[in-house]
mmCIF file of C-alpha atoms in Angstrom:
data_model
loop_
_atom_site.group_PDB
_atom_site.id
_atom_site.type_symbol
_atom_site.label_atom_id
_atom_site.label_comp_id
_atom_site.label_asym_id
_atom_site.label_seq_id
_atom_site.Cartn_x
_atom_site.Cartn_y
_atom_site.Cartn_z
ATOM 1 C CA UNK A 1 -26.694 -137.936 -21.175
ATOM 2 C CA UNK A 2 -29.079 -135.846 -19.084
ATOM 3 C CA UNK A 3 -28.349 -131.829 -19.267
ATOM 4 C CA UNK A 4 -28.282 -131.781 -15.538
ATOM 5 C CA UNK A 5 -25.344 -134.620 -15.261
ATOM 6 C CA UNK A 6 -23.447 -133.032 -18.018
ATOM 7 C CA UNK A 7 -20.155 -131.532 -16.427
ATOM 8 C CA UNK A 8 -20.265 -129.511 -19.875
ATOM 9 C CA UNK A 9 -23.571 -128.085 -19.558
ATOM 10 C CA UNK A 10 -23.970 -124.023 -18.879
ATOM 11 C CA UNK A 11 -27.007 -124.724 -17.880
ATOM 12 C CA UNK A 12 -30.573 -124.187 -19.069
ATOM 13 C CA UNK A 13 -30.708 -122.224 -22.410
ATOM 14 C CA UNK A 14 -32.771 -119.036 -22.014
ATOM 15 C CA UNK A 15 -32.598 -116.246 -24.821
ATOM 16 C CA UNK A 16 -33.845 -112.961 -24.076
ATOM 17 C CA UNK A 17 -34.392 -111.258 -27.149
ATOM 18 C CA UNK A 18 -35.101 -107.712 -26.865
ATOM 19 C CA UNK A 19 -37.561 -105.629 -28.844
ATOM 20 C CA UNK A 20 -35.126 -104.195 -31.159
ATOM 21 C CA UNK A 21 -34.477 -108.605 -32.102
ATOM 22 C CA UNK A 22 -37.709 -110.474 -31.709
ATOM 23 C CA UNK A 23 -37.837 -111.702 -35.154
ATOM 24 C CA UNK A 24 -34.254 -112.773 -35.432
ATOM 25 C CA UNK A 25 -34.839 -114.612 -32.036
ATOM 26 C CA UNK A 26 -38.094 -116.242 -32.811
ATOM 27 C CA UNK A 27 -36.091 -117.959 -35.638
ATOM 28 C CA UNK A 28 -32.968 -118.538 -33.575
ATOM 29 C CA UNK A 29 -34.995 -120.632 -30.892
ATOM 30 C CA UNK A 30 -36.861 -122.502 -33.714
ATOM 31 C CA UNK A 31 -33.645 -123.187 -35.180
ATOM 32 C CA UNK A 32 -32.990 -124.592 -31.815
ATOM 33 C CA UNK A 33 -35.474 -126.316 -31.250
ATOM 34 C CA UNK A 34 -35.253 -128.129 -34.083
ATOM 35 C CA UNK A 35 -31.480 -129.815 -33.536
ATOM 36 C CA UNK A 36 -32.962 -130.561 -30.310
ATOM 37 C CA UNK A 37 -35.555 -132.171 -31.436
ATOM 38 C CA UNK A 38 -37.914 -130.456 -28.103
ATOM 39 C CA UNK A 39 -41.153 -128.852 -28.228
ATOM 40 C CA UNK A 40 -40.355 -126.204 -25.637
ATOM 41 C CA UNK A 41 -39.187 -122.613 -26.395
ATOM 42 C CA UNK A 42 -36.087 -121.477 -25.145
ATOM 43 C CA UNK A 43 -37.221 -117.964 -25.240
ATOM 44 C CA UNK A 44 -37.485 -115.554 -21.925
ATOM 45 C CA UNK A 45 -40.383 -113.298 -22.062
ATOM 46 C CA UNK A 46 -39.446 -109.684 -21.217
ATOM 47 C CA UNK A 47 -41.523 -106.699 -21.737
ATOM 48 C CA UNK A 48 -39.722 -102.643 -22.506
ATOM 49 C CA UNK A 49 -41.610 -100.029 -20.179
ATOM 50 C CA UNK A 50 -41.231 -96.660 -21.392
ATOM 51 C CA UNK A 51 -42.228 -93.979 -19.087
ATOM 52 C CA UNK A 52 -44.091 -90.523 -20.813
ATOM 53 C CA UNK A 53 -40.339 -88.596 -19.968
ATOM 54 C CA UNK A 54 -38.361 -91.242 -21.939
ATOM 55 C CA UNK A 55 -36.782 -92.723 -19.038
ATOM 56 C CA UNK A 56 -37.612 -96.467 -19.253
ATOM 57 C CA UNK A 57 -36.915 -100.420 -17.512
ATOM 58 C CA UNK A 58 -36.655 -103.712 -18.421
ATOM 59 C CA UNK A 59 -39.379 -106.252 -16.703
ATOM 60 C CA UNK A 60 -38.469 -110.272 -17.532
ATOM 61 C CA UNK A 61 -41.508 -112.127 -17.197
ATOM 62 C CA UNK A 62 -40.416 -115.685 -15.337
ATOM 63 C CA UNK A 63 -37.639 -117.059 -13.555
ATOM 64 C CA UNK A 64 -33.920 -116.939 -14.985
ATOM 65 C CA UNK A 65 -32.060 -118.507 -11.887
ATOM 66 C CA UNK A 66 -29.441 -121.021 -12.953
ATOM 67 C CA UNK A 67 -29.878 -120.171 -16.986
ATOM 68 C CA UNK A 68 -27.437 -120.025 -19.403
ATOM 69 C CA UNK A 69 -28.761 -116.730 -20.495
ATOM 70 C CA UNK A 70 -28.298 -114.865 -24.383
ATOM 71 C CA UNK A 71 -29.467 -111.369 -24.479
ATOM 72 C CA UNK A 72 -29.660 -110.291 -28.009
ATOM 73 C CA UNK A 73 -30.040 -106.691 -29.421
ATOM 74 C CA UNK A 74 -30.158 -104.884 -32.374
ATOM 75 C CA UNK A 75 -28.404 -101.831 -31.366
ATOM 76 C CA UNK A 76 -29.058 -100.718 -35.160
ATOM 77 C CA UNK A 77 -32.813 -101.008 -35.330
ATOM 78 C CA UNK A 78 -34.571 -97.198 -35.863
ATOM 79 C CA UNK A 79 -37.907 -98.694 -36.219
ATOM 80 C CA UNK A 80 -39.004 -98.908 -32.840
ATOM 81 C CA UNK A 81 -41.356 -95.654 -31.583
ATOM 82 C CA UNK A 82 -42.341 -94.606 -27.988
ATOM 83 C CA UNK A 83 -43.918 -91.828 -26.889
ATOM 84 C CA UNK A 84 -42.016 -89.014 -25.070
ATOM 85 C CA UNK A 85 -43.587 -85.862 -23.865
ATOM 86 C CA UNK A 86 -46.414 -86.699 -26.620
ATOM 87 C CA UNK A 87 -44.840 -86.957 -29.375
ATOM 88 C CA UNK A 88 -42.999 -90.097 -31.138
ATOM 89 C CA UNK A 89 -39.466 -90.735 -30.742
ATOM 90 C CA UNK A 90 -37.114 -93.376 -32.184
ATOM 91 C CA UNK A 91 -34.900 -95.907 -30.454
ATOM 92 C CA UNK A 92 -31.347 -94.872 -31.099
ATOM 93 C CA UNK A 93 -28.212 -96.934 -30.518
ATOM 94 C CA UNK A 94 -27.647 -95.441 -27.142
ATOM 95 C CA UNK A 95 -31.173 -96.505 -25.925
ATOM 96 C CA UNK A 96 -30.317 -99.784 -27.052
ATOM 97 C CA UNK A 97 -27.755 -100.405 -25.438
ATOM 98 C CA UNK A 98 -28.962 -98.878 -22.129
ATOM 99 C CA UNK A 99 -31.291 -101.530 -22.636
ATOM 100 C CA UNK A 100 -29.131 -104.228 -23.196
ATOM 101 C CA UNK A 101 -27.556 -103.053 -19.350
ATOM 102 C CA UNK A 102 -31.579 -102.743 -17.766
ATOM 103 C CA UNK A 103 -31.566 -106.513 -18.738
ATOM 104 C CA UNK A 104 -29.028 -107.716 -17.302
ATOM 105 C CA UNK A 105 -29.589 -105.644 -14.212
ATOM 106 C CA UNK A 106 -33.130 -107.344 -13.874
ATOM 107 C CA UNK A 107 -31.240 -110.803 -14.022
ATOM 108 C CA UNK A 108 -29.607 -109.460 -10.852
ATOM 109 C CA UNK A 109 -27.065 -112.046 -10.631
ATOM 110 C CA UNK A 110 -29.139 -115.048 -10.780
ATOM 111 C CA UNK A 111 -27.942 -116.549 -14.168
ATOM 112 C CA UNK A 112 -25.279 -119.300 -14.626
ATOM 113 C CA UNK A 113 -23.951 -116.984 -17.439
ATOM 114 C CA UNK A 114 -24.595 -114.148 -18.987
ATOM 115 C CA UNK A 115 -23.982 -113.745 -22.994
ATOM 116 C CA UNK A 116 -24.639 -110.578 -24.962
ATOM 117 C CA UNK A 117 -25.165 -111.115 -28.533
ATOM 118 C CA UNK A 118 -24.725 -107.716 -30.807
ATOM 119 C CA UNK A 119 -24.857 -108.646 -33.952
ATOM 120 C CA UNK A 120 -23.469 -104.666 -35.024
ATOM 121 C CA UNK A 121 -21.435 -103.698 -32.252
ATOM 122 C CA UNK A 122 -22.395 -100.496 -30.395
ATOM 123 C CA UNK A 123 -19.939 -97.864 -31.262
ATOM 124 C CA UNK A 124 -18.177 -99.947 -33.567
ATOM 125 C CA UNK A 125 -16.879 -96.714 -35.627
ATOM 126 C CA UNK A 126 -15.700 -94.831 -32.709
ATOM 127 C CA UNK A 127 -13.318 -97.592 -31.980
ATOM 128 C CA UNK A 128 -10.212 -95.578 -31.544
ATOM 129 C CA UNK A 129 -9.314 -92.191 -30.673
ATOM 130 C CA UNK A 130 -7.750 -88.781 -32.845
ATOM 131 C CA UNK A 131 -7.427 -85.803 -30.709
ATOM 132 C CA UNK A 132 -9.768 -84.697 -28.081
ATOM 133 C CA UNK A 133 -12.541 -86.995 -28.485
ATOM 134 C CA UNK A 134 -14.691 -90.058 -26.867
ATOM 135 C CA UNK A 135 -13.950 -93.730 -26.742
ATOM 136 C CA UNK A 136 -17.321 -95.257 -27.046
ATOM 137 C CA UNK A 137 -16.977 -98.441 -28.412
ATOM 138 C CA UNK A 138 -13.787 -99.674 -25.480
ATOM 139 C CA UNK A 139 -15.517 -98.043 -23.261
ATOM 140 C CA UNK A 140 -18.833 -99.686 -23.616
ATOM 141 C CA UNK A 141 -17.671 -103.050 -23.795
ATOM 142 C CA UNK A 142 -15.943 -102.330 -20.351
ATOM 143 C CA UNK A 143 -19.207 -101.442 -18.733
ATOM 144 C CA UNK A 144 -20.438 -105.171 -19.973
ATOM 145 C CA UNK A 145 -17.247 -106.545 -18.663
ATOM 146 C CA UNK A 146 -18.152 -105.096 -15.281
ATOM 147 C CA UNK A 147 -21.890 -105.752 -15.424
ATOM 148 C CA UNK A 148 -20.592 -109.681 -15.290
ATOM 149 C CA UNK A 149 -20.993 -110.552 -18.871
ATOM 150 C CA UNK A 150 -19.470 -113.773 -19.916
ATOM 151 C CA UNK A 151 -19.252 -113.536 -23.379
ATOM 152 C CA UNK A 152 -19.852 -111.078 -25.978
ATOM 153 C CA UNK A 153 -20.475 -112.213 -29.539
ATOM 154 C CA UNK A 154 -20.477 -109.552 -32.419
ATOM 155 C CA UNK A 155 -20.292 -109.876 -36.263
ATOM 156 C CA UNK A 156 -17.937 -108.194 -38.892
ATOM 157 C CA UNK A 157 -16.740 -105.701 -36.295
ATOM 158 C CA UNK A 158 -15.473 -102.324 -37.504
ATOM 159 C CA UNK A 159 -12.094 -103.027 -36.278
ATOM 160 C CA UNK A 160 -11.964 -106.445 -34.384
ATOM 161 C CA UNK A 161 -8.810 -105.242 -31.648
ATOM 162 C CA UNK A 162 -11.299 -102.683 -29.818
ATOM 163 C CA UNK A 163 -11.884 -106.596 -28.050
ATOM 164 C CA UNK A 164 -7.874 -105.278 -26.285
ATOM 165 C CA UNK A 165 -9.802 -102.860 -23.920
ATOM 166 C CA UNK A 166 -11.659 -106.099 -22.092
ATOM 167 C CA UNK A 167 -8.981 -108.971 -20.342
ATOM 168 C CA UNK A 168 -11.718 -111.060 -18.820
ATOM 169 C CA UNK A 169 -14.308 -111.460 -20.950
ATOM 170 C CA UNK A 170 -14.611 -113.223 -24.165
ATOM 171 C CA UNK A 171 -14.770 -111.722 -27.371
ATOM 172 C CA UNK A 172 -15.951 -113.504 -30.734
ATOM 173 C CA UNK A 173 -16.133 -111.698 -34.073
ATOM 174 C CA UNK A 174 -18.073 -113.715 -36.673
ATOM 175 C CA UNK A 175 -18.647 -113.401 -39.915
ATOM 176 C CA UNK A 176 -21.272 -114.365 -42.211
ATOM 177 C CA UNK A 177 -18.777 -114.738 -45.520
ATOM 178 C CA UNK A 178 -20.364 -118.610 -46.154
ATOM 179 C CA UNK A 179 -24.217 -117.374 -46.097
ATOM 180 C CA UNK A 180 -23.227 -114.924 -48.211
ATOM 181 C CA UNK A 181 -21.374 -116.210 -50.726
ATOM 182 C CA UNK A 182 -24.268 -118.823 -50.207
ATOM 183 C CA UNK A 183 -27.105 -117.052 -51.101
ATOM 184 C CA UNK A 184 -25.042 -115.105 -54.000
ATOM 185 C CA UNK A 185 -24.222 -118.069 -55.972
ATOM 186 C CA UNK A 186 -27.901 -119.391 -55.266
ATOM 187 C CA UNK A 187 -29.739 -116.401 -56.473
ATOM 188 C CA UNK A 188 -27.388 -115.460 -59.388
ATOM 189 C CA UNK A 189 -28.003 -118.438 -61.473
ATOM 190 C CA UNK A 190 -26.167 -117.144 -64.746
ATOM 191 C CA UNK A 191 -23.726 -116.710 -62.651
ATOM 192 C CA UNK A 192 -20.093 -117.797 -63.764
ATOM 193 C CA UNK A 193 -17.110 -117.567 -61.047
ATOM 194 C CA UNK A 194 -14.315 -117.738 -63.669
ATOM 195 C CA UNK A 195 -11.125 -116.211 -62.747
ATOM 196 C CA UNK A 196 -11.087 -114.528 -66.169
ATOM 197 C CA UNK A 197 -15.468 -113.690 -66.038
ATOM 198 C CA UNK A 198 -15.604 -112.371 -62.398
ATOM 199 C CA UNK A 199 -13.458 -109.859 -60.053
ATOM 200 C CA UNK A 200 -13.566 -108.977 -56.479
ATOM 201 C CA UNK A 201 -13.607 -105.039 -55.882
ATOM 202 C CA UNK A 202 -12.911 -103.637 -52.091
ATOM 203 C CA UNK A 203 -14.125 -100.130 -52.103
ATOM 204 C CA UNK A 204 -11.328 -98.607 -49.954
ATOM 205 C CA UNK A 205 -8.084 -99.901 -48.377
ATOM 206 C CA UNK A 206 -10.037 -100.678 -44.803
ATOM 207 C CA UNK A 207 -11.801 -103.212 -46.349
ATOM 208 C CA UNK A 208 -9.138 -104.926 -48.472
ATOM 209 C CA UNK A 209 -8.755 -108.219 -45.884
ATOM 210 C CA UNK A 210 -12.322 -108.724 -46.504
ATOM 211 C CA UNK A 211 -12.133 -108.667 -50.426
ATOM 212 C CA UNK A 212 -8.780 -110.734 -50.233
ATOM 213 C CA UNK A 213 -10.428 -113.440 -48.427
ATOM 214 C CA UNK A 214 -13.673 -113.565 -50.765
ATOM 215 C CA UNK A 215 -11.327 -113.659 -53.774
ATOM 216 C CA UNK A 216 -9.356 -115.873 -52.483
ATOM 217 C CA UNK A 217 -12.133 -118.509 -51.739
ATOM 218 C CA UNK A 218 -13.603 -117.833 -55.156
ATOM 219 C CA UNK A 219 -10.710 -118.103 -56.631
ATOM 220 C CA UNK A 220 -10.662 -114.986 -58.884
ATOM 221 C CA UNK A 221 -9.091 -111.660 -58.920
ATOM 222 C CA UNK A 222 -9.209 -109.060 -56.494
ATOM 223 C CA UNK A 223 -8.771 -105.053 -57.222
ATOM 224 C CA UNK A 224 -9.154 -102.017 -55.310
ATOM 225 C CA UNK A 225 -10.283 -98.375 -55.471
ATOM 226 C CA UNK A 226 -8.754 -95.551 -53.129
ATOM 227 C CA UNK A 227 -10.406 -93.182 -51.583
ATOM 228 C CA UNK A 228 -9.080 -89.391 -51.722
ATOM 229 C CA UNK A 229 -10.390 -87.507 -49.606
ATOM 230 C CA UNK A 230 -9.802 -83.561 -49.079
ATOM 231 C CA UNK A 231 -8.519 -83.563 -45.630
ATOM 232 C CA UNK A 232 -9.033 -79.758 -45.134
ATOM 233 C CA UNK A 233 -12.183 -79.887 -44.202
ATOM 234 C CA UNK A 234 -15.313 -81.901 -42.523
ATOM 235 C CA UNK A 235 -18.504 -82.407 -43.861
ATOM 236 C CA UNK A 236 -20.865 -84.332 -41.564
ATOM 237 C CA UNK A 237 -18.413 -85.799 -39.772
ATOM 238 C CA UNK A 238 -15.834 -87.024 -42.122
ATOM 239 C CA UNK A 239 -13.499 -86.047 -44.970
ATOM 240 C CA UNK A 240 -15.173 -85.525 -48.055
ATOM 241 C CA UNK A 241 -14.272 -87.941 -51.090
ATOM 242 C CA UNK A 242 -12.606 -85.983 -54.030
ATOM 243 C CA UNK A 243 -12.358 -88.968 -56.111
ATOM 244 C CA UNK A 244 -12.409 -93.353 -56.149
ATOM 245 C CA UNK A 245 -8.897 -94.306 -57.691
ATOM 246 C CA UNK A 246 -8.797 -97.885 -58.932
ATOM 247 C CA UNK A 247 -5.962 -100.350 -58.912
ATOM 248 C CA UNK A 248 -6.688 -103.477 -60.082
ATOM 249 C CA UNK A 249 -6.853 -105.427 -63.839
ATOM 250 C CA UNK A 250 -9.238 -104.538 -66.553
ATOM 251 C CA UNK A 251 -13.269 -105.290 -65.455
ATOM 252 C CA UNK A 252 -14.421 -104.891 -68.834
ATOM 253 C CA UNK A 253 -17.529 -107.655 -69.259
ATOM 254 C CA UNK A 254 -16.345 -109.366 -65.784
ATOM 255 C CA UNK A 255 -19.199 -109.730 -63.559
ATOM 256 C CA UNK A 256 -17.551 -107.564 -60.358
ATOM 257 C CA UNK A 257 -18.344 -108.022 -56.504
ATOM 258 C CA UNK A 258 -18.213 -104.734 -54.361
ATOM 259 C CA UNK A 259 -17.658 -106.354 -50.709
ATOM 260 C CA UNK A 260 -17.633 -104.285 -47.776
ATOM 261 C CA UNK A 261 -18.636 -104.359 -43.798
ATOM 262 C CA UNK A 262 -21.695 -101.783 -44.241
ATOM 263 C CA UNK A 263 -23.388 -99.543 -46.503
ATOM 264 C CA UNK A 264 -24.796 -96.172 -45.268
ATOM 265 C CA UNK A 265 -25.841 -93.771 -47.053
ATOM 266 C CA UNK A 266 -24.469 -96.158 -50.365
ATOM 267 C CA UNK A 267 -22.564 -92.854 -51.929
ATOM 268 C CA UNK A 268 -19.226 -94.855 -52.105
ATOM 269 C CA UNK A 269 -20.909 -98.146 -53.627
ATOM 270 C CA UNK A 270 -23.089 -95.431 -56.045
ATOM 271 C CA UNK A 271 -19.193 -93.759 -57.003
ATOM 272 C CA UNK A 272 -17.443 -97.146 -57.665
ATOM 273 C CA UNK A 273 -20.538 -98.691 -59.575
ATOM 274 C CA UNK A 274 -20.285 -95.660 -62.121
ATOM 275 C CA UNK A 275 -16.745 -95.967 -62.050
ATOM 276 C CA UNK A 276 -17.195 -99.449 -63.092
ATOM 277 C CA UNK A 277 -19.288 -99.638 -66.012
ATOM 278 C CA UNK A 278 -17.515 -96.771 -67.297
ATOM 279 C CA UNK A 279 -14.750 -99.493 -67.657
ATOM 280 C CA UNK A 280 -17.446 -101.633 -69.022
ATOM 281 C CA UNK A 281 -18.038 -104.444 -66.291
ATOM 282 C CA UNK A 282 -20.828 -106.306 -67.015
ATOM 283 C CA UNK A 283 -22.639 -106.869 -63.900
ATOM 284 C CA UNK A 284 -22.234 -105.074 -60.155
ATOM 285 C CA UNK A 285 -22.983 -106.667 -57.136
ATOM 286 C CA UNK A 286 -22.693 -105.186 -53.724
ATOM 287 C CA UNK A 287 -22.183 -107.380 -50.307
ATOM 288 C CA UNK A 288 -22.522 -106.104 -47.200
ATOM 289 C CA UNK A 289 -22.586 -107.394 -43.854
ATOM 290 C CA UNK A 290 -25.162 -104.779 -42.432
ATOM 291 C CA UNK A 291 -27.346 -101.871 -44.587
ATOM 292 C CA UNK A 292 -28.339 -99.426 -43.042
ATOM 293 C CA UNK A 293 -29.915 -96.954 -45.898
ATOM 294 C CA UNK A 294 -29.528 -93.950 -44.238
ATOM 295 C CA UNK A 295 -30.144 -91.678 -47.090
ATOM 296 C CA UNK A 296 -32.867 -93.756 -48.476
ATOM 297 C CA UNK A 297 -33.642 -96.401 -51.273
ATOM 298 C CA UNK A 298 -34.802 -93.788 -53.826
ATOM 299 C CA UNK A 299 -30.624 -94.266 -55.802
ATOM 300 C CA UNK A 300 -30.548 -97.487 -55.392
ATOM 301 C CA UNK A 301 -33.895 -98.245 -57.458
ATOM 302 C CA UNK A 302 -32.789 -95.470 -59.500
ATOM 303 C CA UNK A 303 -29.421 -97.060 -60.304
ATOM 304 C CA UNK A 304 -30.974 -100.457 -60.437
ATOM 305 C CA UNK A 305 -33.502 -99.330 -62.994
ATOM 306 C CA UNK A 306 -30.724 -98.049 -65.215
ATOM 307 C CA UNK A 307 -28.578 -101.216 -64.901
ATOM 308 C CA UNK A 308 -25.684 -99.838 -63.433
ATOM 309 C CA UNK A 309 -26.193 -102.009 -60.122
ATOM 310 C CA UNK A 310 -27.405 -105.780 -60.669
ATOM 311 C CA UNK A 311 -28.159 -106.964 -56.970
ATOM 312 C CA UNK A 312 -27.192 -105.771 -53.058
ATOM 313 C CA UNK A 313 -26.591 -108.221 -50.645
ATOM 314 C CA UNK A 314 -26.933 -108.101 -47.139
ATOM 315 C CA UNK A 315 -27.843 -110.114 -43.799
ATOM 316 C CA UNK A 316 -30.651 -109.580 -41.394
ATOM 317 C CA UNK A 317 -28.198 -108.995 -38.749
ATOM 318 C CA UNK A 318 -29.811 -105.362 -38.500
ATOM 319 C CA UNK A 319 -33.020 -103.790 -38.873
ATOM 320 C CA UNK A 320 -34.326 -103.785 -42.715
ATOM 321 C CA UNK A 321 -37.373 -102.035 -43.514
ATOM 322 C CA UNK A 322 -40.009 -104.397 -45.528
ATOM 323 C CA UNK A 323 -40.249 -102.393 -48.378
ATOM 324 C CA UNK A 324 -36.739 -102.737 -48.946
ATOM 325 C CA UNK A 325 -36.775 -106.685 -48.354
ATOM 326 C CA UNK A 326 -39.456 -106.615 -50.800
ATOM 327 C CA UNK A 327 -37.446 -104.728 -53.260
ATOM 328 C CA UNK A 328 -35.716 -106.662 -56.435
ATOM 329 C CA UNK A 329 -31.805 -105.550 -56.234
ATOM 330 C CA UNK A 330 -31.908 -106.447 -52.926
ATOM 331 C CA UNK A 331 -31.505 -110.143 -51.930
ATOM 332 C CA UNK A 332 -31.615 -110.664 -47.478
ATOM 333 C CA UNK A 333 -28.866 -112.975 -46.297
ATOM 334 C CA UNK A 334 -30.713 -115.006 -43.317
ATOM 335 C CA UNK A 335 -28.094 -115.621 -40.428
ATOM 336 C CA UNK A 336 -30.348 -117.221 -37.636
ATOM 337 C CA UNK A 337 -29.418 -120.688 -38.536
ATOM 338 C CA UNK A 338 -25.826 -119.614 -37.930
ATOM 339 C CA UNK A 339 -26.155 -118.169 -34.591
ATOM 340 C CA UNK A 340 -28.671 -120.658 -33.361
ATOM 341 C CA UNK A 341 -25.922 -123.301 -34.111
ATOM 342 C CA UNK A 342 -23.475 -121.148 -31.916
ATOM 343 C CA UNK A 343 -25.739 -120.884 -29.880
ATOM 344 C CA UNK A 344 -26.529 -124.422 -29.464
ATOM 345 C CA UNK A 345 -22.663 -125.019 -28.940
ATOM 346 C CA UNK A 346 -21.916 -122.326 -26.631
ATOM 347 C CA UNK A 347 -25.011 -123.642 -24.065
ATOM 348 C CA UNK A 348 -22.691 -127.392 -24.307
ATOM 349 C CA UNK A 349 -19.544 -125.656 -23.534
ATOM 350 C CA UNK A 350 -18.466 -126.978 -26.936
ATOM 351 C CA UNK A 351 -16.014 -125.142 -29.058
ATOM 352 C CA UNK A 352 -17.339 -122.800 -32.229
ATOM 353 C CA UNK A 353 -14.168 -122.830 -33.733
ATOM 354 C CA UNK A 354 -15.607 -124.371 -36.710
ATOM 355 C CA UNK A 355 -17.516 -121.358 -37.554
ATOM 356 C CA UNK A 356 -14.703 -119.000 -37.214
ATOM 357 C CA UNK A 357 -13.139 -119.937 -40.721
ATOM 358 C CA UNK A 358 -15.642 -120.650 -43.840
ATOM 359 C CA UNK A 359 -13.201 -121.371 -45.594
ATOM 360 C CA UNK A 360 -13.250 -125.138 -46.234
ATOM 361 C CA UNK A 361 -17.574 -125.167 -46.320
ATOM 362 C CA UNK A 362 -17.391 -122.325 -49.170
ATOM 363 C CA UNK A 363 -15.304 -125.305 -50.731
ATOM 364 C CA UNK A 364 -17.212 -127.144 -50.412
ATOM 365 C CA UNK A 365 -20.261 -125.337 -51.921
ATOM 366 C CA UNK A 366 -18.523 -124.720 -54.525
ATOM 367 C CA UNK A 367 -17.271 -127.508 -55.659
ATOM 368 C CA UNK A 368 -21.015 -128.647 -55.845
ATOM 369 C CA UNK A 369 -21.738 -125.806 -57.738
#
């Protein structure tokens, strides 16, 4: 049936991916073009004007009337430099996400819909308030909501109900569990995912959904360690950790899975990991839906020279510097196929709930295994 006929049509696919996602969207619209089966790109050129105070605007190079439009961003990526008062400064998440807002004020009302994809969600960890202090994360998802954004598409949020401070806008939380565990078992060859050979480990109690589910679909054990933290003080923001308590069975020669939403500075996976082969586990693997690295590579070579981590795991759902990617304990998790597909649905008005639970494809794989 013709697109233009189609009562389920949005309307004509346009992605505009800013500068913070250009490589993640060059591969989303080939993925696209290719279940199409069309030569043309779906992609909307747009070009990010800074001006030599900072301030800066959003330009889109051609027509968007009538589009079903995606804007993605990488509110995450540090990598981009502009020059401010001569010297070089670098794109933080705030800047990002201004941007994300100068983009959809240059569409100026003139797409069919508007859908911001963020694959880390601005502000996810200021999601809910203690005491006297801001409410970024509700707050900026209200500003989209009143911008006229349709839909707003995130990944592995920090804690998914911050979606309760928007009523009219949709919400979908994704995660990339199958690509994951698919590029884990690929990779890991010697791999054996025996209930009694391999354990699940969730590094705190926040994340212990997450390693239920991956233990469940791998059908081995899960265990836990508990973070205790000296509450009398702050250091850089947070409690301090006194010490990683684990619950859980013996790990001694299990291969053991550390799975968690990010990794930032990598102290906690660094604490368990030791904690771990102290108890003899054979091999320790980290999986993370974003990596940010914010302390540097320099422990995790150093721990992966001295065996005590095996492999990290994480998606491309965020800015990763290329010497990193290059790196050998770290294995990137590709996830434009996935959102292309979404994508793809979303512009048909079709449902995605198919990609909402992995559970029966991770079966799947590995049953083939």
């Amino acid at each position: 049936m013709d697109n233009i006929t189609n009562p389920l049509f949005n309307g004509e696919l346009g992605i505009v991916a800013l500068e913070s996602c250009r490589e993640l969207g060059e591969k989303i619209n080939y993925h696209i073009r290719e279940k199409r089966d069309e030569d043309k790109s779906y992609l909307i050129k747009s070009e990010n004007i800074r001006f030599s105070n900072g301030e800066g605007k959003i330009k889109l190079e051609e027509s968007i009337r009538g589009k079903d439009v995606y804007i993605l961003c990488d509110v995450g990526n540090y990598s981009i430099e502009y020059k401010m008062f001569g010297f070089m400064n670098h794109m933080g998440p705030d800047e990002h996400f201004q941007d994300i807002k100068r983009t959809i004020s240059a569409i100026r009302g003139k797409a069919e819909r508007i859908t911001v994809i963020m694959p880390l969600l601005y502000a996810s960890r200021q999601h809910r308030r203690k005491g006297r202090e801001s409410l970024d994360c509700a707050m900026a998802l209200q500003e989209l909501e009143r911008l006229g954004v349709h839909e707003i598409i995130t990944f592995d949020a920090h804690d998914p109900n911050v979606q309760n401070a928007i009523t009219l806008t949709s919400f979908e939380n994704l995660y990339p569990t199958y690509d994951i565990v698919k590029t884990f078992i690929k990779d890991e060859e010697d791999l054996e995912i025996d209930k009694n050979k391999m354990i699940v480990i969730s590094p705190d109690t926040g994340a212990m959904d997450r390693a239920i589910y991956y233990s469940s679909v791998l059908g081995v054990d899960v265990g836990l360690f508990y973070k205790r933290r000296d509450h009398s003080r702050v250091v850089n923001g947070k409690n301090p950790i006194v010490e990683h308590e684990y619950m859980g069975r013996d790990v001694e020669g299990c291969d053991v899975l550390i799975v968690d939403d990010m990794i930032a500075s990598g102290e906690s996976v660094f604490d368990i990991a030791l904690e771990l082969k102290k108890r003899n586990a054979k091999n320790v693997y980290v999986a993370a839906t974003f990596a940010f690295f914010t302390e540097g590579i320099e422990k995790f070579e150093r721990f992966y020279r001295e065996g005590i981590i095996k492999r990290v795991y994480s998606t491309n759902l965020t800015y990763i510097p290329p010497h990193v990617k290059e790196a050998e304990w770290f294995k990137e998790v590709d996830m434009s196929f996935f959102i292309a597909m979404v994508v793809n649905k979303l512009n048909y008005n079709k449902s995605i709930s198919s990609y909402l639970d992995a559970t029966r494809v991770i079966e799947e794989l590995l049953s083939n295994k």
